[in-house]
GROMACS .gro file of C-alpha atoms in nm:
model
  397
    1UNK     CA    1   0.696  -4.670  -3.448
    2UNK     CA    2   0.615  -4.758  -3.812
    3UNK     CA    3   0.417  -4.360  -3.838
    4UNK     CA    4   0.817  -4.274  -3.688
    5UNK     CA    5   0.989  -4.426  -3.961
    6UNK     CA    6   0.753  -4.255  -4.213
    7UNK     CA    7   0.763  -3.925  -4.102
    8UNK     CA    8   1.141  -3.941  -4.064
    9UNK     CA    9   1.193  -4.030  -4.439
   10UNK     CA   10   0.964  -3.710  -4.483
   11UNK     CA   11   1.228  -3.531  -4.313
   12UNK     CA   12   1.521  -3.659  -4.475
   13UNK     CA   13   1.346  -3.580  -4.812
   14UNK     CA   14   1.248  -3.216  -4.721
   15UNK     CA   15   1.606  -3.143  -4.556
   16UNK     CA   16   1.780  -3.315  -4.907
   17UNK     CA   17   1.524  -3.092  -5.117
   18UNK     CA   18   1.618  -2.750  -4.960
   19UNK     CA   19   1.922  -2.667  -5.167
   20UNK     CA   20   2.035  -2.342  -4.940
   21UNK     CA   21   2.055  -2.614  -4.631
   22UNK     CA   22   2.283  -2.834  -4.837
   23UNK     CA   23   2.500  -2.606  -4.885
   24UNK     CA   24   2.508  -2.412  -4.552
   25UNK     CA   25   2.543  -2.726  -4.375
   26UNK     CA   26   2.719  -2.962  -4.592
   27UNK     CA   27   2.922  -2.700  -4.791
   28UNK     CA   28   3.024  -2.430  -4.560
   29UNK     CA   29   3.249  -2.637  -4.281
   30UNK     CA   30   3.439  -2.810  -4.593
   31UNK     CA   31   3.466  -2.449  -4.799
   32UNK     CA   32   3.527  -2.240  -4.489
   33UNK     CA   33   3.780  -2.499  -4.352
   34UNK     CA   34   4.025  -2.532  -4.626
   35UNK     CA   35   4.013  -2.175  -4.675
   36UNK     CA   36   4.065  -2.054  -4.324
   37UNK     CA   37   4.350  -2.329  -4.316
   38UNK     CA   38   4.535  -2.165  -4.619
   39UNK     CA   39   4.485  -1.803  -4.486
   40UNK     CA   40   4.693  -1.920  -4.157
   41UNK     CA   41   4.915  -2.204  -4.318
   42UNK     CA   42   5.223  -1.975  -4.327
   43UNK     CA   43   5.176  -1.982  -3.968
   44UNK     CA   44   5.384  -1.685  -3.871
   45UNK     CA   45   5.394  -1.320  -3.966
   46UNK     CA   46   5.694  -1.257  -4.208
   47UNK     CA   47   5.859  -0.996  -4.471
   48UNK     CA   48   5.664  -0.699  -4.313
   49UNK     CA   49   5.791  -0.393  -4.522
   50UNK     CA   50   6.017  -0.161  -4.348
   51UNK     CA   51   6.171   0.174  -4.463
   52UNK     CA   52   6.519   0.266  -4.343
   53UNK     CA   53   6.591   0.612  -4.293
   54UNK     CA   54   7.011   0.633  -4.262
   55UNK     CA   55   7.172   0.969  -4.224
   56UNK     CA   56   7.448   0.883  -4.103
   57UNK     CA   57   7.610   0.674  -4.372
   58UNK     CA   58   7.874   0.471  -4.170
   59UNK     CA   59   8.010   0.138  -4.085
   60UNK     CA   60   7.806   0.102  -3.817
   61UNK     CA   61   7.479   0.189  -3.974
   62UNK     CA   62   7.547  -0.024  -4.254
   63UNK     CA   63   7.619  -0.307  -4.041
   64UNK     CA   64   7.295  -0.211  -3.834
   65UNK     CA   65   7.098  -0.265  -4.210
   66UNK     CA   66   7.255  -0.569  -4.226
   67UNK     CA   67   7.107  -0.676  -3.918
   68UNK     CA   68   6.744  -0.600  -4.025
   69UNK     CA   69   6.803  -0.775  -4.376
   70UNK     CA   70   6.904  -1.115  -4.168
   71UNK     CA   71   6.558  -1.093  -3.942
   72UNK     CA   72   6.248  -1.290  -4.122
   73UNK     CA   73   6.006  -1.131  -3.982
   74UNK     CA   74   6.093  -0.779  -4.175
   75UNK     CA   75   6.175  -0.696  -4.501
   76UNK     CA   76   6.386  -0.396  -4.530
   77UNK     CA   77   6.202  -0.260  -4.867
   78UNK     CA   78   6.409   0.063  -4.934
   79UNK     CA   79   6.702   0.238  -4.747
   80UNK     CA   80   6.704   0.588  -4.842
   81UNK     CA   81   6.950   0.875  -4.686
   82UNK     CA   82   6.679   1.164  -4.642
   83UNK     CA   83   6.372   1.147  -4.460
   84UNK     CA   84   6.143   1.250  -4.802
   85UNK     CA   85   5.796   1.259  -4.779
   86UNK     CA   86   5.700   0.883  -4.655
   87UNK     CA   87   5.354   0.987  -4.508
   88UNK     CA   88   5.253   1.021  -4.852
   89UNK     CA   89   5.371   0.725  -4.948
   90UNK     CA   90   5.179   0.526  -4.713
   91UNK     CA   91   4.806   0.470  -4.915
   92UNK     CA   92   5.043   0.312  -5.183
   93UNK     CA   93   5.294   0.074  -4.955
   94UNK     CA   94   5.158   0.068  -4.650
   95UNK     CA   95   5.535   0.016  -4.501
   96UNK     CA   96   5.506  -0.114  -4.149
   97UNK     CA   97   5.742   0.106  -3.960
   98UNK     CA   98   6.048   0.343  -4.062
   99UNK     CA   99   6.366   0.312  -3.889
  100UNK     CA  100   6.567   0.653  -3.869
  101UNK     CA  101   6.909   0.669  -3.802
  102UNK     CA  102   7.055   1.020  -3.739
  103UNK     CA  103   7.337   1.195  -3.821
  104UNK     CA  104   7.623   1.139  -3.657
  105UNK     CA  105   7.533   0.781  -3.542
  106UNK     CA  106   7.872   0.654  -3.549
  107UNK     CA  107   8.060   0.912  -3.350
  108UNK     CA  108   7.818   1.004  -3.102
  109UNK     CA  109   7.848   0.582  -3.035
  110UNK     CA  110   8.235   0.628  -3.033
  111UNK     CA  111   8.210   0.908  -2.785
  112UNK     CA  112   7.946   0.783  -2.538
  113UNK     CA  113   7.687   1.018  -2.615
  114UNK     CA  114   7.410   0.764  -2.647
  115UNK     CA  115   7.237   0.829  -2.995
  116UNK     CA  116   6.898   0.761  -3.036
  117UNK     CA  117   6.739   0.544  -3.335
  118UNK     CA  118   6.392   0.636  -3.367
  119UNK     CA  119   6.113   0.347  -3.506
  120UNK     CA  120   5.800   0.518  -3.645
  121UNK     CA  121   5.516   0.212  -3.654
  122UNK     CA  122   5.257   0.180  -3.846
  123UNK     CA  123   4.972   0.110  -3.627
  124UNK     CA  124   4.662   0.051  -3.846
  125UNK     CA  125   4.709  -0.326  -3.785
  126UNK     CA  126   4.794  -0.389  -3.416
  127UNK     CA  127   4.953  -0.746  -3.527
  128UNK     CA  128   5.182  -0.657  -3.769
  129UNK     CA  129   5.307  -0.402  -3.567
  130UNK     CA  130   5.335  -0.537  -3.279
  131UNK     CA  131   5.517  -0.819  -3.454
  132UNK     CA  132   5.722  -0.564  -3.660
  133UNK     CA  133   5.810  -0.354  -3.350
  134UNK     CA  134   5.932  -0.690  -3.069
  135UNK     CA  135   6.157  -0.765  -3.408
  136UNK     CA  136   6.298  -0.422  -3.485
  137UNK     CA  137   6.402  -0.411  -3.111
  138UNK     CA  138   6.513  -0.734  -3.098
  139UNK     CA  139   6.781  -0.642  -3.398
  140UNK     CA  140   6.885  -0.345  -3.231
  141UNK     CA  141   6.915  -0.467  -2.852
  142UNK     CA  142   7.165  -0.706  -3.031
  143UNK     CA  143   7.319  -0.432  -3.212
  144UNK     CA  144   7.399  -0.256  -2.926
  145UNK     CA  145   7.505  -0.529  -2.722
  146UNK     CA  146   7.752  -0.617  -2.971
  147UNK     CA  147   7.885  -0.270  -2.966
  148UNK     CA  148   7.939  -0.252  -2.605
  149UNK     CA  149   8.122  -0.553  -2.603
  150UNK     CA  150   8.321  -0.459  -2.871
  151UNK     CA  151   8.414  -0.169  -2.670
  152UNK     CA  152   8.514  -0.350  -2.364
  153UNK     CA  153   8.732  -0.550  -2.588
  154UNK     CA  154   8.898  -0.244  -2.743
  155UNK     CA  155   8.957  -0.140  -2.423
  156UNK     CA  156   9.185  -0.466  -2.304
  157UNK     CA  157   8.931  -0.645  -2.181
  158UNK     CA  158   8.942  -1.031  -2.262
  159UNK     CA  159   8.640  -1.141  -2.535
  160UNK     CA  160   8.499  -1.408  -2.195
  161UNK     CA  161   8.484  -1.118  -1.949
  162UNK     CA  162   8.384  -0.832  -2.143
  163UNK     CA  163   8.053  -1.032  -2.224
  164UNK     CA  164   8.024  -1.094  -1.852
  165UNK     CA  165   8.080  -0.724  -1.758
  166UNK     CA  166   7.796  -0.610  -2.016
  167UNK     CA  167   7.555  -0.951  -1.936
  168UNK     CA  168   7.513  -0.932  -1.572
  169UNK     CA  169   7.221  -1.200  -1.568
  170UNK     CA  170   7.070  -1.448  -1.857
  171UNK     CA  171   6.739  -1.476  -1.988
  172UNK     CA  172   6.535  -1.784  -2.130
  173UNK     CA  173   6.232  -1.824  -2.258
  174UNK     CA  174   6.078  -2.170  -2.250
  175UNK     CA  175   5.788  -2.165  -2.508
  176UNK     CA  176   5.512  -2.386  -2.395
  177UNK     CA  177   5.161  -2.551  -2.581
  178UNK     CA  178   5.205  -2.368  -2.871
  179UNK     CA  179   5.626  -2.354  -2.888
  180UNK     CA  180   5.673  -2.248  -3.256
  181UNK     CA  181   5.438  -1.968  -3.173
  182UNK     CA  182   5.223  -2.120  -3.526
  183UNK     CA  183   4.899  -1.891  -3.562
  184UNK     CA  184   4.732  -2.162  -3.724
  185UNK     CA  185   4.741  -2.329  -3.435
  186UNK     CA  186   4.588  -2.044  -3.246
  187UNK     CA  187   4.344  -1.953  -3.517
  188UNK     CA  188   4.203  -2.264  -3.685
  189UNK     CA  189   4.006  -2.460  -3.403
  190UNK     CA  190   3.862  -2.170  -3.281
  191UNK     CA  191   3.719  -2.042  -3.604
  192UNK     CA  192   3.614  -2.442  -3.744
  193UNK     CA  193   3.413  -2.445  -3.353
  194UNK     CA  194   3.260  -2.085  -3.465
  195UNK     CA  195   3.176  -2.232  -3.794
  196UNK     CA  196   2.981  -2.534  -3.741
  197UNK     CA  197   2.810  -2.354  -3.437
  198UNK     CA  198   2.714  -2.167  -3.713
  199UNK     CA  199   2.621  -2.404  -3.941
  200UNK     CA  200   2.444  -2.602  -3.681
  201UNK     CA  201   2.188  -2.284  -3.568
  202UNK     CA  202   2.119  -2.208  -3.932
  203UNK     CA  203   2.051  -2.543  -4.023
  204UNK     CA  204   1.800  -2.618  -3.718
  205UNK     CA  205   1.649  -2.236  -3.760
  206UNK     CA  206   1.475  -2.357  -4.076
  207UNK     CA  207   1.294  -2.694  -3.949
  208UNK     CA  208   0.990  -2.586  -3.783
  209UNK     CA  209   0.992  -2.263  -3.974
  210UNK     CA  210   0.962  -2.440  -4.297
  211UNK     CA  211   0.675  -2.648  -4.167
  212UNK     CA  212   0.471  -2.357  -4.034
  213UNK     CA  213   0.526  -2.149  -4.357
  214UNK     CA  214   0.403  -2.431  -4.579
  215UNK     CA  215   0.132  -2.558  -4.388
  216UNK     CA  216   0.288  -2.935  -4.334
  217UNK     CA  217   0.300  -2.827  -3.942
  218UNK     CA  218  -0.093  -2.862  -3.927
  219UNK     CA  219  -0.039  -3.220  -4.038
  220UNK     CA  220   0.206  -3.321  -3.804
  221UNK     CA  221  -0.023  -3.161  -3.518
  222UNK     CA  222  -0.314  -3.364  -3.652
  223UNK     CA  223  -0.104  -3.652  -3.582
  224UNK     CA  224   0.083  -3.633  -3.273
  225UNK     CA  225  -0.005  -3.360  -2.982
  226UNK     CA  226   0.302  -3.454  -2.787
  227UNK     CA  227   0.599  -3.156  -2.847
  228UNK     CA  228   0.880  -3.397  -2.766
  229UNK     CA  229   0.795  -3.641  -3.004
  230UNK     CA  230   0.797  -3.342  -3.300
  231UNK     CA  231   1.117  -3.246  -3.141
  232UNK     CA  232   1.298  -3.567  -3.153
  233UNK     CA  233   1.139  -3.620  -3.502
  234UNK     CA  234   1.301  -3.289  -3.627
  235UNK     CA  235   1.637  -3.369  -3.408
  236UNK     CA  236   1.724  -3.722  -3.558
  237UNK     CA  237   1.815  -3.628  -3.912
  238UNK     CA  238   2.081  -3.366  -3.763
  239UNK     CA  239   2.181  -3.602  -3.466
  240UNK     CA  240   2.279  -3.851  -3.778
  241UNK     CA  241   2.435  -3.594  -3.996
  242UNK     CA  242   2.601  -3.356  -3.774
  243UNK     CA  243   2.856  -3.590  -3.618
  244UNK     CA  244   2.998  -3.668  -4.011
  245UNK     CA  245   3.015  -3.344  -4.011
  246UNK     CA  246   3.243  -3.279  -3.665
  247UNK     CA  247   3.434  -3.632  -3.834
  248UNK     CA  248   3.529  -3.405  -4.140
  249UNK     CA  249   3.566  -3.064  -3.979
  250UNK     CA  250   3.821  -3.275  -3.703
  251UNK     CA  251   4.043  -3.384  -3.980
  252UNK     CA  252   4.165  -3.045  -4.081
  253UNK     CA  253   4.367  -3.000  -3.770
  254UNK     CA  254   4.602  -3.311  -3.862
  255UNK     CA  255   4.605  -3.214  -4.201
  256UNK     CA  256   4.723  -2.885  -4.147
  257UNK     CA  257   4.942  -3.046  -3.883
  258UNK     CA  258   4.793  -2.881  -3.538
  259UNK     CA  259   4.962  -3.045  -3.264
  260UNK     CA  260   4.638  -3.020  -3.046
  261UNK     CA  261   4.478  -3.359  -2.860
  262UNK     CA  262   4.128  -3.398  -2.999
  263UNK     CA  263   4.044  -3.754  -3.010
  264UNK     CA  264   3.943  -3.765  -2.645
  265UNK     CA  265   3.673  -3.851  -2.392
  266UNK     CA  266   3.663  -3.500  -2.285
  267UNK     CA  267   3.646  -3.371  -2.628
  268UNK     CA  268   3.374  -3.567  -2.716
  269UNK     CA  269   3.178  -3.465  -2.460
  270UNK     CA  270   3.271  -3.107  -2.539
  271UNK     CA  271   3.151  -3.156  -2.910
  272UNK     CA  272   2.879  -3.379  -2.799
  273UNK     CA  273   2.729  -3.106  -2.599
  274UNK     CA  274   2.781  -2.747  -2.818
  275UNK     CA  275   2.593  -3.016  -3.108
  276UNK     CA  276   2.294  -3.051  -2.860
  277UNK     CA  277   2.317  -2.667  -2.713
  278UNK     CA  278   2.360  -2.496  -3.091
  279UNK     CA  279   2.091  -2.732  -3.189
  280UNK     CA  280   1.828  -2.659  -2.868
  281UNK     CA  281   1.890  -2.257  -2.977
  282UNK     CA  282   1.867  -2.297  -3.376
  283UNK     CA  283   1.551  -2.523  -3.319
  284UNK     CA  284   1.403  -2.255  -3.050
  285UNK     CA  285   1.444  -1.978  -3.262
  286UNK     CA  286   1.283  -2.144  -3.558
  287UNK     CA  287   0.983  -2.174  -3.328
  288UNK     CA  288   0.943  -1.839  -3.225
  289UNK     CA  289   1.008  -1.649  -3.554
  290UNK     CA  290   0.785  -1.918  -3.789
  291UNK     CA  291   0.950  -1.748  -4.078
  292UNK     CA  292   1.262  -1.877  -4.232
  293UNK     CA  293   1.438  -1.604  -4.323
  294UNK     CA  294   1.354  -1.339  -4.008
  295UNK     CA  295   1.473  -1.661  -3.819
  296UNK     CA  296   1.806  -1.761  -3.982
  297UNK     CA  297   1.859  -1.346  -4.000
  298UNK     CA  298   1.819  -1.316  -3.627
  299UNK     CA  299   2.055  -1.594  -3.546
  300UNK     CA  300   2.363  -1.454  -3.759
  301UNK     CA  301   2.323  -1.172  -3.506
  302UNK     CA  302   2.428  -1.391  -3.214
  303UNK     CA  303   2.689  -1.616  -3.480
  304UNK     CA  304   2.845  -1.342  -3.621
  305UNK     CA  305   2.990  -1.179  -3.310
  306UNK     CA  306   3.055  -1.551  -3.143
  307UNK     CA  307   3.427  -1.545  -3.205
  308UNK     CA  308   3.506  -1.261  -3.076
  309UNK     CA  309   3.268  -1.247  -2.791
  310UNK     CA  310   3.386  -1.638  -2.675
  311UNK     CA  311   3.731  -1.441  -2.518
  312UNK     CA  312   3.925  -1.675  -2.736
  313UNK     CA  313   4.130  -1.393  -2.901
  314UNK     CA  314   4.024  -1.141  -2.686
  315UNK     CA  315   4.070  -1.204  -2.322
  316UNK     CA  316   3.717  -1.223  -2.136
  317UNK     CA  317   3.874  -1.022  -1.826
  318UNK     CA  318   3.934  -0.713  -2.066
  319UNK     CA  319   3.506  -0.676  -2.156
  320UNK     CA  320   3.275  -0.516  -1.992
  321UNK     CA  321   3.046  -0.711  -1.778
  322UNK     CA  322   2.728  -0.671  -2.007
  323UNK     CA  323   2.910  -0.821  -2.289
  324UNK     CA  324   3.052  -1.118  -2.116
  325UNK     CA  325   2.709  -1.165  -1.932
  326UNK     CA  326   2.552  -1.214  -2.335
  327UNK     CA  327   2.842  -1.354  -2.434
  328UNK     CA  328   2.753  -1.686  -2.172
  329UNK     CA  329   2.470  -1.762  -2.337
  330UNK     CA  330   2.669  -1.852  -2.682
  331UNK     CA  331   2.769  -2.193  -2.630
  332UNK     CA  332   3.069  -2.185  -2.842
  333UNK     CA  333   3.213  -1.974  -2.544
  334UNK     CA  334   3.214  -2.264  -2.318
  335UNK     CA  335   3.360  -2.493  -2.566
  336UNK     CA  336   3.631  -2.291  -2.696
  337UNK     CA  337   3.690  -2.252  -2.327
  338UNK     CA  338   3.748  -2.607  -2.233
  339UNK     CA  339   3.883  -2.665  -2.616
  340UNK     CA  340   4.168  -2.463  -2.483
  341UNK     CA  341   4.196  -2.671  -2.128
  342UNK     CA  342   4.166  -3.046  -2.325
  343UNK     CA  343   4.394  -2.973  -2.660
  344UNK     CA  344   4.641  -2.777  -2.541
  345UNK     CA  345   4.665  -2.857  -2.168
  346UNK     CA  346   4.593  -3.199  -2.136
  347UNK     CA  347   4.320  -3.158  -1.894
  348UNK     CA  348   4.071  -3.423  -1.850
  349UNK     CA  349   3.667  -3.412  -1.747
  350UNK     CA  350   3.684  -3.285  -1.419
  351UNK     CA  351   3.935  -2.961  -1.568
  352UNK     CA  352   3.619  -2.888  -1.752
  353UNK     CA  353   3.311  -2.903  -1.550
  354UNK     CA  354   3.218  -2.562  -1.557
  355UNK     CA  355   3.195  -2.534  -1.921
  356UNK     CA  356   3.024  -2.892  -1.914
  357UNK     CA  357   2.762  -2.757  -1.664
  358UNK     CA  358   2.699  -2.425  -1.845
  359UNK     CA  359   2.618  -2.638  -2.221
  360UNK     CA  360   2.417  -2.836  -2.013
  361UNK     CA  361   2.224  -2.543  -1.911
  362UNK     CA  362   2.207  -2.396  -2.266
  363UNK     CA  363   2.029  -2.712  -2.389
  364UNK     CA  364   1.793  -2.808  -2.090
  365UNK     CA  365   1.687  -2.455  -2.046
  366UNK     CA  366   1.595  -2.419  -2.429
  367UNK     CA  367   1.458  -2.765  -2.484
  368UNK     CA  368   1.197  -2.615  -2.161
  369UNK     CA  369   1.148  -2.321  -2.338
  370UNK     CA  370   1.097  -2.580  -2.710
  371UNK     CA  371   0.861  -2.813  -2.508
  372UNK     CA  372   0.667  -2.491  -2.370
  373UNK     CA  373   0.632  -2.350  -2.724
  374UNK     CA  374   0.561  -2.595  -2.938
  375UNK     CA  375   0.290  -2.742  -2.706
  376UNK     CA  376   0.104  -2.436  -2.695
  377UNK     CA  377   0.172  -2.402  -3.079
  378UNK     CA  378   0.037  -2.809  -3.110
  379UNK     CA  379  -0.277  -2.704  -2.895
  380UNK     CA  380  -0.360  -2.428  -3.119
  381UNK     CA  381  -0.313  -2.595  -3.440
  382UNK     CA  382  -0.501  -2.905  -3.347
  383UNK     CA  383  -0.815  -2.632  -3.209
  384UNK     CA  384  -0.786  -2.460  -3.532
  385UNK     CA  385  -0.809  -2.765  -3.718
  386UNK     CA  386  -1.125  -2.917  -3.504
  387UNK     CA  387  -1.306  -2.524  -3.555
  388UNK     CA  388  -1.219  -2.576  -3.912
  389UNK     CA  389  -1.385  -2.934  -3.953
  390UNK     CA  390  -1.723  -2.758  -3.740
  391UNK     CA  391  -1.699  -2.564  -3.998
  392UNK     CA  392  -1.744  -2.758  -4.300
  393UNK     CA  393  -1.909  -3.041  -4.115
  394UNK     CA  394  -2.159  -2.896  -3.843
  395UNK     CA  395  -2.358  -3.201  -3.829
  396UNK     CA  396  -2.058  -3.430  -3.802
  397UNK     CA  397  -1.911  -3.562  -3.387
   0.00000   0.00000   0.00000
């Protein structure tokens, strides 16, 4: 136990002394999190730049402009009364759609001909055009609503029954888990889970490698043959610091005030278990690529495309089979899975046992694979070393 405690203080000292670790794993949660947390903190989509294209000059297209200037989400940037050359326009402004009102608006309304408004969208980003467009039609369903009515009033009808004649059902919407429809709420846990995932694998990618490029791995094979004790040695120093870590990283949600439940049982076994699966991989991979940087290269090739693989933007059900099949093995999948089920729904434990089971499976089946490698690597080193001594010593037992 005392050789334990010694060896351990080694590895405090030579994870404090690597000044890239620091700041990967100390640095980049508290960087990336305040960052990411700004980016969203607006939380909706607003002032998109529209261009309003009215040839028709009335009333009723003023009132129409109007309209569009009351709505948040756009920004009604120029109204102009000839098409021009906007295309040309577009490097510069990058306007997110172009309203055209033609000629003739007015009286082809006043004479039941049905004009049509046509919305050119931008769509280079899907997001702000798909915001841009559900808004743009949202200010002219109104619009025309409004008009019809009027017109049934104009007609004699009384204000209560001409909205009857034109509404012949209601529609509500009832907004549920994330009401205010707040995209930091949708983005932020997902990309702090991403992050220390991230963190985590290249922090634990440069333990063993760092021992086998300097040498200080023959050492610690002259002194213990046993893999699991090396692994628990290496594991202890993260299994003490990581969990400050998830105790920072948590408090960004109520500072940015996410409405998400994430002091829980079920959420601490969630975090609990992507600590010990991103560990089990970062560790592994350190042991098969015995080079830092090949190792910590290798593993931003599975990090990098972790968000967007996990199906927490993208549904899972719209990738092809192959990529869902790799994307199982990432275990920030399976947490940002149940994430979703404990924050937002309320579920509890048993809501979650699939993703449970499959980070279980991540971890045992790379700690085999760690206990496999490392033994044969601890057998060869301590053969090496006994050929060695032969060597310099023949006459020595």
């Amino acid at each position: 136990m005392k050789d334990f405690k010694r060896l351990l203080k080694i590895e405090f000292r030579r994870i404090f002394s690597n000044k890239v670790l620091l700041a990967i794993f100390f640095g980049a949660p508290v960087l990336y999190g305040f960052l990411l947390g700004y980016v969203y903190s607006q939380a909706k989509v607003i002032n998109l730049p529209i261009i309003i294209v009215d040839e028709d000059h009335s009333p009723v297209s003023d009132r129409l402009i109007d309209a569009f200037e009351d709505n948040e989400a756009i920004k009604v940037s120029d109204v102009r009364y000839t098409p021009g050359k906007i295309q040309s326009e577009m490097p510069l402004n990058e306007y997110i759609a172009v309203v055209n009102i033609p000629k003739g608006f007015e009286a082809a309304i006043l004479q039941k001909r049905h004009p049509e408004v046509r919305v050119d969208l931008n769509m280079v980003n899907i997001l702000n055009a798909n915001t841009a467009s559900k808004n743009i039609q949202a200010v002219l369903m109104t619009m025309n609503a409004g008009i019809e009515i009027e017109g049934l009033k104009k007609q004699g009808m009384p204000p209560a029954l001409a909205l009857e004649a034109y509404e012949s059902f209601s529609i509500n919407f009832n907004k549920m888990y994330n009401a205010t429809g707040n995209y930091l709420t949708f983005m932020l846990p997902g990309l702090l889970a991403a992050i220390m995932q991230q963190v985590i694998f290249l922090a634990l990618a440069l333990v063993f490698a760092r021992d086998f490029e300097d040498g200080y791995f023959r050492e610690l094979a002259g002194r213990h043959k046993w893999a699991f004790y090396h692994i628990v040695l290496k594991a202890v120093p993260f299994l003490i610091l990581i969990p400050f870590m998830w105790a920072v990283v948590s408090r960004f949600l109520p500072y940015f005030r996410i409405e998400a439940e994430i002091f829980s049982i079920p959420m601490l076994i969630l975090t609990t278990l992507l600590t010990l699966a991103s560990m089990g991989i970062g560790m592994l991979f350190s042991m098969v690529f015995p080079n830092q940087l090949k190792a910590t290269e290798l593993l931003m090739v599975i990090s990098t495309p972790a968000f967007i693989l996990s199906g927490f933007t993208w549904p899972s059900l719209a990738m092809p089979p192959a990529i869902t099949a790799f994307a199982e093995i990432i275990p920030v999948t399976h947490f940002l899975n149940g994430f979703r089920k404990v924050a937002f729904y309320g579920g509890g434990i048993s809501s979650i046992s699939h993703e449970i089971f499959m980070l279980l499976l991540i971890f045992t089946g790379s700690l085999f694979a760690m206990l496999v490698l490392l033994q044969l690597k601890i057998k060869k080193s301590r053969k090496n070393a006994l050929v060695t001594s032969e060597e310099n010593f023949p006459g020595e037992k």
